[in-house]
Coordinates of C-alpha atoms (C1' of nucleotides) in Angstrom, one line a residue:
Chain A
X1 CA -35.1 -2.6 0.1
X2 CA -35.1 1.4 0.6
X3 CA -34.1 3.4 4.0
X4 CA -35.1 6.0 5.5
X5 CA -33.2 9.4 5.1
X6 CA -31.6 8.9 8.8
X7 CA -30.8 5.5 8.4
X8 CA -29.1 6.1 4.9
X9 CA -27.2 8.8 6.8
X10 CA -26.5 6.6 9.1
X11 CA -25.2 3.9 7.4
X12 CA -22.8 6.2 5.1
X13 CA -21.5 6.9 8.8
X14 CA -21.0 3.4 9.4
X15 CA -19.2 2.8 5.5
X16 CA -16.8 5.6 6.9
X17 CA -15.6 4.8 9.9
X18 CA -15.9 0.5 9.0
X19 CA -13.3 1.8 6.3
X20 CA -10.9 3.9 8.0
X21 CA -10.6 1.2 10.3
X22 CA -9.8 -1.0 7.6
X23 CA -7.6 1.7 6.2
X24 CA -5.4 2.0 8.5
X25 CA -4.8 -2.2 9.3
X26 CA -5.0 -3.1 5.1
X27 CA -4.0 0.1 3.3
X28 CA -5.9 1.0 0.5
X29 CA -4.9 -1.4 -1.9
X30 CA -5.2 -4.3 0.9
X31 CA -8.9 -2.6 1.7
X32 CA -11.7 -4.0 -1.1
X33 CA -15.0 -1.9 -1.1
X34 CA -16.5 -5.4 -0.8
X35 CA -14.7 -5.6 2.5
X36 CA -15.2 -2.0 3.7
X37 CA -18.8 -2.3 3.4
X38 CA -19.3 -5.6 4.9
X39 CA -17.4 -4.3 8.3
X40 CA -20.3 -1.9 7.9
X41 CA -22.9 -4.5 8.0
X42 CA -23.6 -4.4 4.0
X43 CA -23.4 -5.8 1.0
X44 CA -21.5 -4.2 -1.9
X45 CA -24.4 -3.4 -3.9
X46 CA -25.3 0.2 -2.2
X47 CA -21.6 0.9 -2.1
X48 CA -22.5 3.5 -5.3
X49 CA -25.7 5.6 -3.6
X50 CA -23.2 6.9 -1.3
X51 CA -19.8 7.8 -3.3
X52 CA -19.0 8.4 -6.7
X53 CA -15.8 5.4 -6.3
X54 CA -13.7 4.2 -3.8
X55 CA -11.4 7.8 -3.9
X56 CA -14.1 9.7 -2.5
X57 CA -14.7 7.1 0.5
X58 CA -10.6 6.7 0.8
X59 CA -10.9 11.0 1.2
X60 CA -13.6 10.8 3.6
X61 CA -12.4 8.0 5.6
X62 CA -9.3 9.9 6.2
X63 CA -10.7 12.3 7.7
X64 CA -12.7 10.8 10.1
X65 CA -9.5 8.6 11.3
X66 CA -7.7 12.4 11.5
X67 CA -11.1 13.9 13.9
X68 CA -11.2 10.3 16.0
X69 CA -7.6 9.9 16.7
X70 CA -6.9 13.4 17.5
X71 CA -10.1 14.2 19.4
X72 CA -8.7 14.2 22.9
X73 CA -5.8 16.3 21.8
X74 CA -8.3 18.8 20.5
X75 CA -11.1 18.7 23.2
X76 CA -8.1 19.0 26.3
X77 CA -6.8 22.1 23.8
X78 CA -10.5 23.6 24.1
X79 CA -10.7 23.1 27.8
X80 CA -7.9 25.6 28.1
X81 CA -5.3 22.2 29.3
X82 CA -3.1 22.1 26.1
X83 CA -0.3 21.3 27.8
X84 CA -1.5 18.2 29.6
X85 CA -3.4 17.0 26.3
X86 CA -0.4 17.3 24.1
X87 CA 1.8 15.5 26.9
X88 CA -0.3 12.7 26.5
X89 CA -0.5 12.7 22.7
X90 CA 2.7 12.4 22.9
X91 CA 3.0 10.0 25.3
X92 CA 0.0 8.0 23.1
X93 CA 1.7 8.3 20.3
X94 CA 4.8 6.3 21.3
X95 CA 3.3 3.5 23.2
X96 CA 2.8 0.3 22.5
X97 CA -0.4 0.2 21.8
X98 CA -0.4 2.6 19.4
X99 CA 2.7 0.9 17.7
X100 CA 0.5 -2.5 17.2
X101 CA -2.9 -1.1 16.6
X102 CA -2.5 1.1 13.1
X103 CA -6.1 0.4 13.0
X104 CA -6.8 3.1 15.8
X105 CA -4.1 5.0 15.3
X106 CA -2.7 8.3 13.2
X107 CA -3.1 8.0 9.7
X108 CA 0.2 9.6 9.0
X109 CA 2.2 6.3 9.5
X110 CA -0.3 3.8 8.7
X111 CA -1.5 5.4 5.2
X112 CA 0.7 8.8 4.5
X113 CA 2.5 6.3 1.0
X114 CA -1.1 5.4 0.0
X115 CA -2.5 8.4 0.2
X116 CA 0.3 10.2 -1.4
X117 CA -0.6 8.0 -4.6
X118 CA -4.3 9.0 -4.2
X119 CA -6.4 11.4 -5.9
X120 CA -6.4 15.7 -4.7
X121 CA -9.4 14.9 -2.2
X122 CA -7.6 12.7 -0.2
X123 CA -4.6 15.0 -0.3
X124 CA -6.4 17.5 0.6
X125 CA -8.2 15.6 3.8
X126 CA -4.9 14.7 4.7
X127 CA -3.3 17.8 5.0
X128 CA -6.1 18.9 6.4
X129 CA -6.1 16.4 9.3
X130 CA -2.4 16.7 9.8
X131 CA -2.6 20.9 10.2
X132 CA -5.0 20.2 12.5
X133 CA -3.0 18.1 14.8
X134 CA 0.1 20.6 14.4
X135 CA -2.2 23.5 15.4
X136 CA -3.3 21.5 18.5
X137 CA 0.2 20.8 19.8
X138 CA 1.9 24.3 19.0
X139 CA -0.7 25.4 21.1
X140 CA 0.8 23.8 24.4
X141 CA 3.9 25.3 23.4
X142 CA 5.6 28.4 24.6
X143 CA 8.3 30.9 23.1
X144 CA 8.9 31.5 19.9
X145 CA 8.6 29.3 16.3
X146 CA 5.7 27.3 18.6
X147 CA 4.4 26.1 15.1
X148 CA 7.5 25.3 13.1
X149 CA 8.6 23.5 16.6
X150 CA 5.0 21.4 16.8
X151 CA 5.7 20.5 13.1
X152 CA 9.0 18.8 13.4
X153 CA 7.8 17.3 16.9
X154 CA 4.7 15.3 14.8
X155 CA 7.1 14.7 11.9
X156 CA 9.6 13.0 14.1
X157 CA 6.7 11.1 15.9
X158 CA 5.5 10.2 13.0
X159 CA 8.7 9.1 11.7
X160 CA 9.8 6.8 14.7
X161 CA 6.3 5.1 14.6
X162 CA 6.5 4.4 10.6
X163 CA 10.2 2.4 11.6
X164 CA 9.3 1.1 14.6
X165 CA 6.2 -1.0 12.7
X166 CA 8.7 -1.8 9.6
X167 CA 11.7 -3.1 11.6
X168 CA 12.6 -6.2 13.4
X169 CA 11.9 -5.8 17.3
X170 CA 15.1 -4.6 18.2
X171 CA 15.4 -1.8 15.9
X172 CA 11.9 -1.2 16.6
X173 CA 12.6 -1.5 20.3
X174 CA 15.8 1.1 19.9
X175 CA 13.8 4.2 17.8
X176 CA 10.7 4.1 20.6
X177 CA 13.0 4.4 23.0
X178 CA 14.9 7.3 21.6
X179 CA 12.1 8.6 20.7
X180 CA 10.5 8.5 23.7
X181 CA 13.6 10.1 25.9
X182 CA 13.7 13.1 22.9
X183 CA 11.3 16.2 23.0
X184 CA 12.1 18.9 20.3
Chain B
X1 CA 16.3 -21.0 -23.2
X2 CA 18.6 -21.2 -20.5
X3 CA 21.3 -18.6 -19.7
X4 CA 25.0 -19.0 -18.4
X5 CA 25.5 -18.8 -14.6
X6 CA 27.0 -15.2 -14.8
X7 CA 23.8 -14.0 -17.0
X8 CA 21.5 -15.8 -13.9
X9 CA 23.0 -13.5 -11.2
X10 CA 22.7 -10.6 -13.6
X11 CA 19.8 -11.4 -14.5
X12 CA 18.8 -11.3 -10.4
X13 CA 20.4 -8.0 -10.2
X14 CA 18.1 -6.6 -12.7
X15 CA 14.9 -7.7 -11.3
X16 CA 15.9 -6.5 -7.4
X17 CA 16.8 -3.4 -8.6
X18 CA 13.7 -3.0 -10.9
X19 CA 11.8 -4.0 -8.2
X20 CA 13.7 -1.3 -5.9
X21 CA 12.4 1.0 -7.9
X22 CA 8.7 -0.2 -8.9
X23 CA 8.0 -0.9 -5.1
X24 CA 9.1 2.5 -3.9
X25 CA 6.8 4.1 -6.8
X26 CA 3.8 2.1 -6.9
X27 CA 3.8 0.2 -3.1
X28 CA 4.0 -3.7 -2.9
X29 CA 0.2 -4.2 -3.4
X30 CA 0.6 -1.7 -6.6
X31 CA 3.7 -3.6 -7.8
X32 CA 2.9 -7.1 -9.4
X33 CA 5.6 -9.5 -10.6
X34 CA 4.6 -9.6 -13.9
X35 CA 5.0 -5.8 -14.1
X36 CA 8.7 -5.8 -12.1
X37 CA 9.8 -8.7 -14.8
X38 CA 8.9 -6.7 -17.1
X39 CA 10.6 -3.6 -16.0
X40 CA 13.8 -5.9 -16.2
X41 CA 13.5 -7.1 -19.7
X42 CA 11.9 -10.8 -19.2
X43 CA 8.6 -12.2 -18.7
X44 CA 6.9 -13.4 -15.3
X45 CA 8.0 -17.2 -16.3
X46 CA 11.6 -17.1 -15.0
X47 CA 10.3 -15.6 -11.8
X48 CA 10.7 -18.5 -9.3
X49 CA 13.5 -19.6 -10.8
X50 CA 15.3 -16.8 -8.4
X51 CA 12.7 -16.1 -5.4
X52 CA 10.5 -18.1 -3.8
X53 CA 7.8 -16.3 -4.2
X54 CA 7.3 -12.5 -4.5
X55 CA 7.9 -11.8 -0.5
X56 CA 11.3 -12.7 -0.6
X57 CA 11.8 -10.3 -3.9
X58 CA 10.3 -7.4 -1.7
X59 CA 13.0 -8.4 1.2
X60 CA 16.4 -8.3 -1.1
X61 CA 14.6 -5.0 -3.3
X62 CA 14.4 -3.1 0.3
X63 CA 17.7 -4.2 1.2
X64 CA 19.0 -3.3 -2.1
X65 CA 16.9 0.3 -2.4
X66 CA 18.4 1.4 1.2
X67 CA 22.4 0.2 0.0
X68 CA 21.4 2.6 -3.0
X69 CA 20.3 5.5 -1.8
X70 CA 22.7 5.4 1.2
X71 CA 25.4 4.8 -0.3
X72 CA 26.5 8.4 -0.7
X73 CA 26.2 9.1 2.9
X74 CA 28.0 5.8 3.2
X75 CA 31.0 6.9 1.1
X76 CA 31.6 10.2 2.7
X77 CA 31.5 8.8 6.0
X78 CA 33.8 6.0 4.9
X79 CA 36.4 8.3 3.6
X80 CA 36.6 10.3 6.9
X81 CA 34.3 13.5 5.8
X82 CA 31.2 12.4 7.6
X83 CA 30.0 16.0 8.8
X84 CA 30.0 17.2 5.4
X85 CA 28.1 13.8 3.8
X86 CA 25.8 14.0 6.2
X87 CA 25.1 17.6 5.7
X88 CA 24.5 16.3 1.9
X89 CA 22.4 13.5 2.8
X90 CA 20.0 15.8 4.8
X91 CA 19.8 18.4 2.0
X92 CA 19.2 15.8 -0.6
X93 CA 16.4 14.2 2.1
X94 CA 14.3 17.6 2.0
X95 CA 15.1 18.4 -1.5
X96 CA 12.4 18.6 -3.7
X97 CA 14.1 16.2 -6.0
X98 CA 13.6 14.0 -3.3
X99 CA 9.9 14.3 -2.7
X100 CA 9.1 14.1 -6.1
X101 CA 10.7 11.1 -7.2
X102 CA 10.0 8.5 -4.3
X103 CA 11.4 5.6 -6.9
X104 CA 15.1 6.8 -6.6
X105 CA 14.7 7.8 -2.5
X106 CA 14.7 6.7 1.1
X107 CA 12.4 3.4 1.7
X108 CA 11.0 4.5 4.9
X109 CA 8.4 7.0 3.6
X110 CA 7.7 5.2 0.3
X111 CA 7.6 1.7 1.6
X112 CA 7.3 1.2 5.2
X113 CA 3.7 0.8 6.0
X114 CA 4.0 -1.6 3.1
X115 CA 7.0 -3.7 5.4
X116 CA 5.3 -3.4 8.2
X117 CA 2.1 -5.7 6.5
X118 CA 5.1 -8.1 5.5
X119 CA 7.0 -10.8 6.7
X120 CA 10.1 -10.9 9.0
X121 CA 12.3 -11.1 5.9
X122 CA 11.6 -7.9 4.4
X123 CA 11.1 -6.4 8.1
X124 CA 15.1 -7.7 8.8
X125 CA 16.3 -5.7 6.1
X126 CA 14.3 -3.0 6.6
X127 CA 15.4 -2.5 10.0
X128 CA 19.1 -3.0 8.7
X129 CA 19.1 -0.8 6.6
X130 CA 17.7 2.0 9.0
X131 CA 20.1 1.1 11.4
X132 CA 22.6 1.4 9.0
X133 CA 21.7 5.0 7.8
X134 CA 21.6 6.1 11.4
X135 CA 24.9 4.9 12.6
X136 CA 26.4 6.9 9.7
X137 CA 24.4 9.9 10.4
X138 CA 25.6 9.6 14.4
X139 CA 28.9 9.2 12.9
X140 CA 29.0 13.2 11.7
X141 CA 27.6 14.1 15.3
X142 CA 29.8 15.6 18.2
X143 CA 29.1 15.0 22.0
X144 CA 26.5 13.0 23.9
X145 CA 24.2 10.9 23.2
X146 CA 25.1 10.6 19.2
X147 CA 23.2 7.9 18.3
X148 CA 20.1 8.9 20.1
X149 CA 20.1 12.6 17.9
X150 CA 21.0 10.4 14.6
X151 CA 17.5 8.8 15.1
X152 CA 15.4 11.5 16.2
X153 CA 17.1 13.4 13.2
X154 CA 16.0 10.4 10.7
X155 CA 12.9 10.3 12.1
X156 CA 12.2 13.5 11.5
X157 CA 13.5 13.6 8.4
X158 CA 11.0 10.6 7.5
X159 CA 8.3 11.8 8.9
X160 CA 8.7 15.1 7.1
X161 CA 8.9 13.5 3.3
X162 CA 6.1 11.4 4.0
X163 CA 3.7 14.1 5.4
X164 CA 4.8 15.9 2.2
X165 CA 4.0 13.5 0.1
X166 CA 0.5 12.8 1.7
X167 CA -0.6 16.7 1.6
X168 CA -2.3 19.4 -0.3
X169 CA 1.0 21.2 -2.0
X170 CA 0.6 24.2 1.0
X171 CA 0.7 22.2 4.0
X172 CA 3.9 20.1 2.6
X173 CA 5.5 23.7 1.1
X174 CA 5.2 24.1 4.9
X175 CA 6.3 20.7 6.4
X176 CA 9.5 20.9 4.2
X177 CA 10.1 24.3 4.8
X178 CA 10.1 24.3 8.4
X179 CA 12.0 20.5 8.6
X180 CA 15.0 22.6 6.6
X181 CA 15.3 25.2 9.2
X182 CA 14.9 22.8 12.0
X183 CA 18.1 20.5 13.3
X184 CA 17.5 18.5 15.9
Chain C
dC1 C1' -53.5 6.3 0.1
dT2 C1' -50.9 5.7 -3.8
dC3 C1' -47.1 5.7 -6.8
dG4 C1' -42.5 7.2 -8.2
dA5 C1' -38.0 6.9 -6.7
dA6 C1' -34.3 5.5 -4.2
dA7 C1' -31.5 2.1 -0.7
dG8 C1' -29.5 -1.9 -0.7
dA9 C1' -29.3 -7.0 -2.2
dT10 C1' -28.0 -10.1 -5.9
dG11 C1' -25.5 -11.1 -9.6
dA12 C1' -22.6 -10.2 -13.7
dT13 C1' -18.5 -8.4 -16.2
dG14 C1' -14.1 -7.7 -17.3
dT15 C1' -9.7 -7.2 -15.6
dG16 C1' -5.5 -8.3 -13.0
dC17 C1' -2.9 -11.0 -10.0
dA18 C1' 0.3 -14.9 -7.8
dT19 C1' 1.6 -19.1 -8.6
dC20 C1' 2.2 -23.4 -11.2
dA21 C1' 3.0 -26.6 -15.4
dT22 C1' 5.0 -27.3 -19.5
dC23 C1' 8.0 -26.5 -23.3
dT24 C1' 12.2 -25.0 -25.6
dT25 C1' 16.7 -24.0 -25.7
dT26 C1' 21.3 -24.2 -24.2
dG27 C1' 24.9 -24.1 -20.7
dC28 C1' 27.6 -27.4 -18.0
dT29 C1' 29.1 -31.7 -16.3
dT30 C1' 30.8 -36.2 -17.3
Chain D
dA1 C1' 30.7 -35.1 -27.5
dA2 C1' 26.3 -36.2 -25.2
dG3 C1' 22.7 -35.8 -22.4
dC4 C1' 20.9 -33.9 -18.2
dA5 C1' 19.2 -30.1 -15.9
dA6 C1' 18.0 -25.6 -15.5
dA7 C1' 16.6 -20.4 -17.3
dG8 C1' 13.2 -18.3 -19.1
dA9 C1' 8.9 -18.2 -22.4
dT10 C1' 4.1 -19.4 -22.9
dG11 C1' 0.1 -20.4 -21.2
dA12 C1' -3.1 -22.0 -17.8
dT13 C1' -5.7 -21.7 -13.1
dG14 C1' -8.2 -19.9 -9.6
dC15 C1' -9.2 -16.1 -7.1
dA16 C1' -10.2 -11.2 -6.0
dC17 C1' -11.5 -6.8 -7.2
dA18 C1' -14.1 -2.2 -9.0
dT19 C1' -17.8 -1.1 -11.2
dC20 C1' -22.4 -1.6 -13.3
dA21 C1' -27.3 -3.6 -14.1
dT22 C1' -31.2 -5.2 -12.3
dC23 C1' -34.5 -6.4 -8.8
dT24 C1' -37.0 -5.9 -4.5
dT25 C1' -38.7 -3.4 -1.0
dT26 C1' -40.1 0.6 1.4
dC27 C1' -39.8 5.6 2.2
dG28 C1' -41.9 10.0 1.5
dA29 C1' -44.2 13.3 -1.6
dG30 C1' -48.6 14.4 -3.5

DNA sequence: CTCGAAAGATGATGTGCATCATCTTTGCTT
DNA sequence: AAGCAAAGATGATGCACATCATCTTTCGAG
């Protein structure tokens, strides 16, 4: 069966964010095209009419799951609130929900190793998504060094949610605690 | 064939710490047990002769990975010089060395959103080997709140390789850069 | 209104994987 | 010294996966 140019658009919308979903929860070897495009409502068959393999989806799922997660950091940035918007990112960040849902959550902890073994467009989304973030937070920052201080803020949050989601639940328990009492 | 007890238990040692090494490289889903076997001179027979099944491999290879790459911090903190081995650790941790050969470094950014898709086993001694690392790091600190700094410092330090890893060769000249001028 | 082309379904191909069964050899117990 | 049991090799088994070929249907250009 063909579709029309919006719904092919469409669905390649659907492909992307069905797999950066899965992404996040499977990793990218845990995440089959088969899979990816049945959360989209698909077969596997069209998979190829929309990327070239499953690199160029893995690239552009990454950086949709960068744009969603970090959407109400960036929209309170461009309402002139930084400050309040990167409190609660931070805040976000460290919570429990995030801890358990990878699936919504930054891609930095759930799929940084993966992508680290993927191809230069992925690397490139990545960094992309991650600059973004950093530029967003050193932006509710005062004084001086604001962006070198926003980086090792998102590293350590970063950091404490990757252990926190690999350790028993009291180590887990112990780093999101810390974490949670520290601001850089 | 069969093998003397003493050849067994070495022969265990050289599939956990081939395994240390494939899993850090490759991931768990990119590491098969055919491929660790082979990487410690035998064939994928013997396998469950030593583990149950390849689960509890990934548990003793995370344990064994962190005693390994540790145990110079370990050492120096042991023989009363803690300050100046974790000094050395942290150097080591943002060296480039570091980031570009994930098989020889810390679990956490090669291997923890792997551990966090895997059972308790491997998630025990991935915590305990954390924990472990931090309570020799807060051993080098001075003043309150020790333990707290040791893991915001890790964490940082974590989140800092991984980003690296993950990113264009720019943005993670510019996450390591500004994670070496930044203590906690 | 018609026809080529393309989206997506169905199905095939070849590969790789975890796990198990069996066989051979040989250490270790009696 | 003898035979049992176990380490590791060889070889299935059954499944999952990425990619490609083909077929059907329908869009959109002329």
């Amino acid at each position: 069966m063909r579709v029309s140019r919006a719904a092919k658009a469409e669905s390649r919308d659907r492909i992307v964010a069905a797999a950066a979903r899965r992404l996040r929860a499977a990793g990218v070897e845990g995440s089959s095209v088969g899979d990816m495009m049945a959360d989209a409502g698909m077969t596997h068959g069209g998979f190829y009419r929309h990327f070239a393999n499953k690199d160029a989806l893995v690239a552009a799922a990454i950086a949709a799951a960068f744009a969603e997660f970090s959407e109400p950091l960036a929209a309170g940035v461009a309402a002139g609130e930084a400050p309040a918007a990167a409190a609660d990112f931070v805040a976000r960040y460290l919570g429990d929900g995030h801890v358990a849902h990878p699936e919504l959550g930054c891609p930095v902890p759930a799929t940084a190793a993966d992508i680290a073994r993927s191809g230069d467009a992925a690397r490139a989304a990545f960094g992309a998504g991650a600059t973004a973030v950093v530029d967003a937070l050193a932006a509710a920052l005062t004084g001086p060094r604001r962006r070198e201080r926003a980086w090792r803020q998102f590293a350590m949050l970063a950091g404490a949610v990757l252990i926190a989601r690999a350790s028993d639940p009291a180590t887990a328990a112990e780093v999101l605690a810390t974490a949670r009492r520290g601001s850089l």
